[in-house]
Structure formats: C-alpha cells, structure tokens
Amino acid sequence: ACGVVHRDLKSGNILLEEHGHLRTVKLTDFGIARIFDREATAPGDRVTGPPVTMAPEQVLGEWRTEGPWTDLCALGVIAWQLSCGAPPFQGETRDILRAQIHDPLPGYLPQFEVPATFELWLRRMLEKAPNDRFQCAADAAHALLTLPEPGVEPDGSVAPTALRWRRREPELDPIGLEIFAMRGAPMVGRVSER
C-alpha cells in the first residue's frame, strides 16, 4: 500500500504493538521493498523474498509484474497459515518454490470455524496469475469484511451453531484493516470508529 511493494511479508515481519487498550499493527523489514512504478529499473537479478510467502511472479523473478497483488498473495499465505496452522506449501525450499508456480493449492482445513466463503476469498488471494488476484488492498479488505458470519449459508439461512468470528475482541477490530492500510493507526480521537 502507499505505493510500496514490501516483497518480504511474513508473520515475523508483522508486529502487534500495544498502547494501553489500543493495539496496532506494524510492518517491519522493508529491506527488499521497492516503490511500485511500472517504469522502475530492474532491482537486480536475484530472486528475493521468503520462499513460503513468495508470489509466483517473485519466484520467477518477473519484477515488472510485481505490485500490490504480490503482497496480497503473501498476506493470503499468512492468513492460510493462521487459519490452518501451516502454510499451503511446505518442504525443502526448491519444492516450495516449484509448488508456488505449478501446484494447485491443497485442501483447505481450518482449525476453527470460518465463513463458508472465506476459502474462496483466500484462494483468490493465492491465485497463480497476478491478474486473477485482488488488485489492491481495498478490494481484498472489502471482500473480507462482507463475508457472512460462520454458520451462515450462501442462501442467508443461519446454522444453529453459528459463531461470531469478526468481533470476539472489539479492541482488535481495526487490526485487519491496518494490515490492508485501510485505516491509520492509532485511532486516537476517532471514537466512533473504535
């Protein structure tokens, strides 16, 4: 977001900071980030980024096709890992890189209840072709925020065991949007949005 492609998103570079009752998300390690500019010069001939969260265009070294969708793919891997307990592709580095380019995503087995359509959102984040992913964080965030609650069927009917999944800890509500750079942090003076 903000015209920068991070290119190194991984769980270790996402920090949760507490200020009293206020929690904010901070991204760190912009060492291989670059300004998103279609006329940019080549960043070098090295493939860079963490193998587990690299988008296919990073693996292939196609730096001209990198953009916000590249970081959204990495965020999709992080969301997969958070919900399933492991990233979609595991193993030796060369096997992970090959899978990022060629292999279909494995079956999605979340460790807790998520909306029925969360998997579709997640799979769109992880599409192999950059044009098939969300093109900007605002679109991904909007799609995520409009998912039905777990237990709500696509026809709108509610299963008897439906759980609330987005609002368990109200003080954490802004965090998801901060990751998408949709909301500034901290939320000082914006009482109506807390």
PDB file of C-alpha atoms in Angstrom:
ATOM      1  CA  ALA A   1       0.000   0.000   0.000  1.00  0.00           C
ATOM      2  CA  CYS A   2       1.003   3.642  -0.233  1.00  0.00           C
ATOM      3  CA  GLY A   3       2.947   2.952  -3.433  1.00  0.00           C
ATOM      4  CA  VAL A   4       5.361   0.456  -1.866  1.00  0.00           C
ATOM      5  CA  VAL A   5       5.627  -3.242  -2.654  1.00  0.00           C
ATOM      6  CA  HIS A   6       7.040  -4.829   0.515  1.00  0.00           C
ATOM      7  CA  ARG A   7       8.100  -8.115  -1.152  1.00  0.00           C
ATOM      8  CA  ASP A   8       9.071  -9.672   2.216  1.00  0.00           C
ATOM      9  CA  LEU A   9       5.761 -10.123   4.022  1.00  0.00           C
ATOM     10  CA  LYS A  10       5.850 -12.963   6.524  1.00  0.00           C
ATOM     11  CA  SER A  11       4.477 -13.433  10.018  1.00  0.00           C
ATOM     12  CA  GLY A  12       7.829 -12.420  11.548  1.00  0.00           C
ATOM     13  CA  ASN A  13       7.595  -9.006   9.884  1.00  0.00           C
ATOM     14  CA  ILE A  14       4.127  -8.211  11.245  1.00  0.00           C
ATOM     15  CA  LEU A  15       4.245  -6.860  14.775  1.00  0.00           C
ATOM     16  CA  LEU A  16       1.383  -6.184  17.165  1.00  0.00           C
ATOM     17  CA  GLU A  17       2.030  -3.133  19.312  1.00  0.00           C
ATOM     18  CA  GLU A  18       0.035  -2.291  22.444  1.00  0.00           C
ATOM     19  CA  HIS A  19      -0.569   1.193  23.833  1.00  0.00           C
ATOM     20  CA  GLY A  20      -2.848   0.688  26.826  1.00  0.00           C
ATOM     21  CA  HIS A  21      -6.078  -0.710  25.378  1.00  0.00           C
ATOM     22  CA  LEU A  22      -5.118   0.232  21.833  1.00  0.00           C
ATOM     23  CA  ARG A  23      -3.409  -2.333  19.621  1.00  0.00           C
ATOM     24  CA  THR A  24      -1.876  -1.514  16.264  1.00  0.00           C
ATOM     25  CA  VAL A  25      -0.160  -3.497  13.542  1.00  0.00           C
ATOM     26  CA  LYS A  26       3.289  -2.519  12.320  1.00  0.00           C
ATOM     27  CA  LEU A  27       5.064  -3.878   9.264  1.00  0.00           C
ATOM     28  CA  THR A  28       8.830  -4.194   9.542  1.00  0.00           C
ATOM     29  CA  ASP A  29      11.840  -5.078   7.365  1.00  0.00           C
ATOM     30  CA  PHE A  30      11.484  -3.043   4.202  1.00  0.00           C
ATOM     31  CA  GLY A  31      14.949  -4.168   3.076  1.00  0.00           C
ATOM     32  CA  ILE A  32      13.830  -5.545  -0.300  1.00  0.00           C
ATOM     33  CA  ALA A  33      10.792  -3.288  -0.751  1.00  0.00           C
ATOM     34  CA  ARG A  34      10.523  -1.109  -3.791  1.00  0.00           C
ATOM     35  CA  ILE A  35       8.373   1.742  -4.993  1.00  0.00           C
ATOM     36  CA  PHE A  36       5.531   0.472  -7.177  1.00  0.00           C
ATOM     37  CA  ASP A  37       6.247   2.043 -10.538  1.00  0.00           C
ATOM     38  CA  ARG A  38       5.752   0.311 -13.852  1.00  0.00           C
ATOM     39  CA  GLU A  39       8.748   2.203 -15.265  1.00  0.00           C
ATOM     40  CA  ALA A  40      11.089   1.096 -12.462  1.00  0.00           C
ATOM     41  CA  THR A  41      14.550  -0.185 -13.195  1.00  0.00           C
ATOM     42  CA  ALA A  42      15.431  -3.794 -12.501  1.00  0.00           C
ATOM     43  CA  PRO A  43      16.038  -4.500  -8.788  1.00  0.00           C
ATOM     44  CA  GLY A  44      18.825  -6.941  -9.639  1.00  0.00           C
ATOM     45  CA  ASP A  45      18.974 -10.461 -10.970  1.00  0.00           C
ATOM     46  CA  ARG A  46      18.338 -12.168  -7.635  1.00  0.00           C
ATOM     47  CA  VAL A  47      15.055 -13.726  -6.632  1.00  0.00           C
ATOM     48  CA  THR A  48      14.283 -12.249  -3.219  1.00  0.00           C
ATOM     49  CA  GLY A  49      11.689 -12.870  -0.566  1.00  0.00           C
ATOM     50  CA  PRO A  50      10.733 -15.588   1.905  1.00  0.00           C
ATOM     51  CA  PRO A  51      10.054 -18.794  -0.090  1.00  0.00           C
ATOM     52  CA  VAL A  52       6.906 -19.746   1.857  1.00  0.00           C
ATOM     53  CA  THR A  53       5.134 -16.462   1.126  1.00  0.00           C
ATOM     54  CA  MET A  54       6.585 -15.584  -2.288  1.00  0.00           C
ATOM     55  CA  ALA A  55       4.111 -14.940  -5.070  1.00  0.00           C
ATOM     56  CA  PRO A  56       4.751 -16.817  -8.328  1.00  0.00           C
ATOM     57  CA  GLU A  57       5.992 -13.649 -10.056  1.00  0.00           C
ATOM     58  CA  GLN A  58       8.629 -13.265  -7.322  1.00  0.00           C
ATOM     59  CA  VAL A  59       9.723 -16.879  -7.682  1.00  0.00           C
ATOM     60  CA  LEU A  60      10.090 -16.390 -11.439  1.00  0.00           C
ATOM     61  CA  GLY A  61      11.980 -13.102 -10.981  1.00  0.00           C
ATOM     62  CA  GLU A  62       9.349 -11.251 -13.034  1.00  0.00           C
ATOM     63  CA  TRP A  63       9.805  -7.971 -11.181  1.00  0.00           C
ATOM     64  CA  ARG A  64       7.867  -5.991 -13.794  1.00  0.00           C
ATOM     65  CA  THR A  65       4.703  -7.911 -12.872  1.00  0.00           C
ATOM     66  CA  GLU A  66       5.076  -7.269  -9.128  1.00  0.00           C
ATOM     67  CA  GLY A  67       2.629  -4.905  -7.496  1.00  0.00           C
ATOM     68  CA  PRO A  68       0.154  -4.712  -4.610  1.00  0.00           C
ATOM     69  CA  TRP A  69      -1.190  -8.123  -5.678  1.00  0.00           C
ATOM     70  CA  THR A  70       2.244  -9.593  -4.886  1.00  0.00           C
ATOM     71  CA  ASP A  71       1.991  -8.536  -1.246  1.00  0.00           C
ATOM     72  CA  LEU A  72      -1.665  -9.621  -1.136  1.00  0.00           C
ATOM     73  CA  CYS A  73      -0.576 -13.108  -2.206  1.00  0.00           C
ATOM     74  CA  ALA A  74       1.887 -13.173   0.712  1.00  0.00           C
ATOM     75  CA  LEU A  75      -0.866 -11.959   3.033  1.00  0.00           C
ATOM     76  CA  GLY A  76      -3.037 -14.801   1.735  1.00  0.00           C
ATOM     77  CA  VAL A  77      -0.336 -17.300   2.698  1.00  0.00           C
ATOM     78  CA  ILE A  78      -0.183 -15.750   6.179  1.00  0.00           C
ATOM     79  CA  ALA A  79      -3.984 -15.967   6.508  1.00  0.00           C
ATOM     80  CA  TRP A  80      -3.857 -19.620   5.370  1.00  0.00           C
ATOM     81  CA  GLN A  81      -1.171 -20.339   7.948  1.00  0.00           C
ATOM     82  CA  LEU A  82      -3.117 -18.585  10.714  1.00  0.00           C
ATOM     83  CA  SER A  83      -6.323 -20.474   9.956  1.00  0.00           C
ATOM     84  CA  CYS A  84      -4.833 -23.903   9.163  1.00  0.00           C
ATOM     85  CA  GLY A  85      -1.732 -23.945  11.348  1.00  0.00           C
ATOM     86  CA  ALA A  86       0.643 -24.326   8.385  1.00  0.00           C
ATOM     87  CA  PRO A  87       1.251 -22.617   5.043  1.00  0.00           C
ATOM     88  CA  PRO A  88      -0.243 -24.192   1.923  1.00  0.00           C
ATOM     89  CA  PHE A  89       3.133 -25.446   0.668  1.00  0.00           C
ATOM     90  CA  GLN A  90       5.827 -26.934   2.887  1.00  0.00           C
ATOM     91  CA  GLY A  91       9.092 -28.818   2.471  1.00  0.00           C
ATOM     92  CA  GLU A  92      12.504 -28.026   1.061  1.00  0.00           C
ATOM     93  CA  THR A  93      12.936 -24.545  -0.396  1.00  0.00           C
ATOM     94  CA  ARG A  94      13.133 -25.802  -4.014  1.00  0.00           C
ATOM     95  CA  ASP A  95       9.923 -27.814  -3.524  1.00  0.00           C
ATOM     96  CA  ILE A  96       8.100 -24.811  -2.061  1.00  0.00           C
ATOM     97  CA  LEU A  97       9.223 -22.576  -4.932  1.00  0.00           C
ATOM     98  CA  ARG A  98       8.146 -25.146  -7.527  1.00  0.00           C
ATOM     99  CA  ALA A  99       4.778 -25.535  -5.805  1.00  0.00           C
ATOM    100  CA  GLN A 100       4.261 -21.752  -5.703  1.00  0.00           C
ATOM    101  CA  ILE A 101       4.451 -21.770  -9.503  1.00  0.00           C
ATOM    102  CA  HIS A 102       2.957 -25.100 -10.593  1.00  0.00           C
ATOM    103  CA  ASP A 103       0.958 -26.898  -7.904  1.00  0.00           C
ATOM    104  CA  PRO A 104      -2.707 -26.332  -7.101  1.00  0.00           C
ATOM    105  CA  LEU A 105      -3.488 -25.303  -3.557  1.00  0.00           C
ATOM    106  CA  PRO A 106      -4.103 -28.218  -1.197  1.00  0.00           C
ATOM    107  CA  GLY A 107      -7.404 -28.805   0.568  1.00  0.00           C
ATOM    108  CA  TYR A 108      -8.282 -26.026   2.985  1.00  0.00           C
ATOM    109  CA  LEU A 109      -8.639 -27.400   6.541  1.00  0.00           C
ATOM    110  CA  PRO A 110      -9.107 -24.519   9.008  1.00  0.00           C
ATOM    111  CA  GLN A 111      -8.553 -25.197  12.708  1.00  0.00           C
ATOM    112  CA  PHE A 112     -11.573 -23.108  13.710  1.00  0.00           C
ATOM    113  CA  GLU A 113     -14.879 -22.109  12.197  1.00  0.00           C
ATOM    114  CA  VAL A 114     -14.679 -19.559   9.391  1.00  0.00           C
ATOM    115  CA  PRO A 115     -17.313 -18.240   6.981  1.00  0.00           C
ATOM    116  CA  ALA A 116     -18.213 -20.663   4.215  1.00  0.00           C
ATOM    117  CA  THR A 117     -16.879 -18.225   1.612  1.00  0.00           C
ATOM    118  CA  PHE A 118     -13.596 -17.444   3.419  1.00  0.00           C
ATOM    119  CA  GLU A 119     -11.886 -20.211   1.474  1.00  0.00           C
ATOM    120  CA  LEU A 120     -12.941 -18.596  -1.818  1.00  0.00           C
ATOM    121  CA  TRP A 121     -11.537 -15.244  -0.633  1.00  0.00           C
ATOM    122  CA  LEU A 122      -8.310 -16.942   0.426  1.00  0.00           C
ATOM    123  CA  ARG A 123      -7.929 -18.847  -2.842  1.00  0.00           C
ATOM    124  CA  ARG A 124      -8.379 -15.616  -4.791  1.00  0.00           C
ATOM    125  CA  MET A 125      -5.568 -14.061  -2.740  1.00  0.00           C
ATOM    126  CA  LEU A 126      -3.383 -17.035  -3.735  1.00  0.00           C
ATOM    127  CA  GLU A 127      -4.140 -17.263  -7.461  1.00  0.00           C
ATOM    128  CA  LYS A 128      -1.070 -18.077  -9.571  1.00  0.00           C
ATOM    129  CA  ALA A 129      -1.734 -15.316 -12.122  1.00  0.00           C
ATOM    130  CA  PRO A 130      -1.390 -11.781 -10.704  1.00  0.00           C
ATOM    131  CA  ASN A 131      -4.396 -10.552 -12.726  1.00  0.00           C
ATOM    132  CA  ASP A 132      -6.619 -13.158 -11.052  1.00  0.00           C
ATOM    133  CA  ARG A 133      -5.858 -11.828  -7.542  1.00  0.00           C
ATOM    134  CA  PHE A 134      -7.305  -8.763  -5.872  1.00  0.00           C
ATOM    135  CA  GLN A 135      -5.521  -5.823  -7.459  1.00  0.00           C
ATOM    136  CA  CYS A 136      -5.486  -3.606  -4.403  1.00  0.00           C
ATOM    137  CA  ALA A 137      -5.758  -3.951  -0.652  1.00  0.00           C
ATOM    138  CA  ALA A 138      -9.036  -2.001  -0.548  1.00  0.00           C
ATOM    139  CA  ASP A 139     -10.755  -4.623  -2.718  1.00  0.00           C
ATOM    140  CA  ALA A 140      -9.387  -7.506  -0.638  1.00  0.00           C
ATOM    141  CA  ALA A 141     -10.399  -5.803   2.608  1.00  0.00           C
ATOM    142  CA  HIS A 142     -13.909  -5.030   1.344  1.00  0.00           C
ATOM    143  CA  ALA A 143     -14.395  -8.625   0.203  1.00  0.00           C
ATOM    144  CA  LEU A 144     -13.190  -9.907   3.581  1.00  0.00           C
ATOM    145  CA  LEU A 145     -15.400  -7.567   5.590  1.00  0.00           C
ATOM    146  CA  THR A 146     -18.503  -8.517   3.615  1.00  0.00           C
ATOM    147  CA  LEU A 147     -18.127 -12.271   4.174  1.00  0.00           C
ATOM    148  CA  PRO A 148     -21.057 -13.778   6.079  1.00  0.00           C
ATOM    149  CA  GLU A 149     -20.580 -14.996   9.625  1.00  0.00           C
ATOM    150  CA  PRO A 150     -19.607 -18.658  10.087  1.00  0.00           C
ATOM    151  CA  GLY A 151     -22.685 -20.817  10.018  1.00  0.00           C
ATOM    152  CA  VAL A 152     -24.492 -18.503   7.604  1.00  0.00           C
ATOM    153  CA  GLU A 153     -25.205 -20.391   4.421  1.00  0.00           C
ATOM    154  CA  PRO A 154     -24.853 -18.740   0.982  1.00  0.00           C
ATOM    155  CA  ASP A 155     -28.673 -18.533   0.828  1.00  0.00           C
ATOM    156  CA  GLY A 156     -28.671 -16.457   4.026  1.00  0.00           C
ATOM    157  CA  SER A 157     -30.028 -19.130   6.348  1.00  0.00           C
ATOM    158  CA  VAL A 158     -28.295 -19.442   9.706  1.00  0.00           C
ATOM    159  CA  ALA A 159     -26.990 -22.715  11.085  1.00  0.00           C
ATOM    160  CA  PRO A 160     -27.837 -23.261  14.769  1.00  0.00           C
ATOM    161  CA  THR A 161     -24.155 -23.318  15.786  1.00  0.00           C
ATOM    162  CA  ALA A 162     -23.129 -20.087  14.061  1.00  0.00           C
ATOM    163  CA  LEU A 163     -20.329 -18.245  15.823  1.00  0.00           C
ATOM    164  CA  ARG A 164     -19.284 -14.629  15.605  1.00  0.00           C
ATOM    165  CA  TRP A 165     -15.847 -14.560  14.018  1.00  0.00           C
ATOM    166  CA  ARG A 166     -15.001 -10.913  13.455  1.00  0.00           C
ATOM    167  CA  ARG A 167     -15.944  -9.285  16.750  1.00  0.00           C
ATOM    168  CA  ARG A 168     -14.678 -11.516  19.539  1.00  0.00           C
ATOM    169  CA  GLU A 169     -12.258  -8.831  20.735  1.00  0.00           C
ATOM    170  CA  PRO A 170     -13.558  -5.358  19.805  1.00  0.00           C
ATOM    171  CA  GLU A 171     -10.188  -3.752  20.528  1.00  0.00           C
ATOM    172  CA  LEU A 172      -8.675  -5.872  17.729  1.00  0.00           C
ATOM    173  CA  ASP A 173     -11.246  -4.900  15.077  1.00  0.00           C
ATOM    174  CA  PRO A 174      -9.062  -2.259  13.398  1.00  0.00           C
ATOM    175  CA  ILE A 175      -6.071  -4.586  13.086  1.00  0.00           C
ATOM    176  CA  GLY A 176      -7.231  -6.405   9.969  1.00  0.00           C
ATOM    177  CA  LEU A 177      -7.881  -3.120   8.215  1.00  0.00           C
ATOM    178  CA  GLU A 178      -4.497  -1.743   9.290  1.00  0.00           C
ATOM    179  CA  ILE A 179      -2.761  -4.664   7.606  1.00  0.00           C
ATOM    180  CA  PHE A 180      -4.557  -3.642   4.416  1.00  0.00           C
ATOM    181  CA  ALA A 181      -3.514   0.010   5.052  1.00  0.00           C
ATOM    182  CA  MET A 182      -7.183   0.962   5.112  1.00  0.00           C
ATOM    183  CA  ARG A 183      -7.130   2.577   8.494  1.00  0.00           C
ATOM    184  CA  GLY A 184      -4.450   4.646  10.144  1.00  0.00           C
ATOM    185  CA  ALA A 185      -3.053   3.698  13.486  1.00  0.00           C
ATOM    186  CA  PRO A 186      -3.515   4.675  16.183  1.00  0.00           C
ATOM    187  CA  MET A 187      -7.204   5.515  16.289  1.00  0.00           C
ATOM    188  CA  VAL A 188      -6.744   8.455  18.669  1.00  0.00           C
ATOM    189  CA  GLY A 189      -9.613  10.912  18.523  1.00  0.00           C
ATOM    190  CA  ARG A 190     -11.774   8.718  16.305  1.00  0.00           C
ATOM    191  CA  VAL A 191     -14.086   7.386  18.990  1.00  0.00           C
ATOM    192  CA  SER A 192     -16.878   6.494  16.560  1.00  0.00           C
ATOM    193  CA  GLU A 193     -14.583   4.041  14.733  1.00  0.00           C
ATOM    194  CA  ARG A 194     -13.065   2.284  17.737  1.00  0.00           C
TER     195      ARG A 194
END
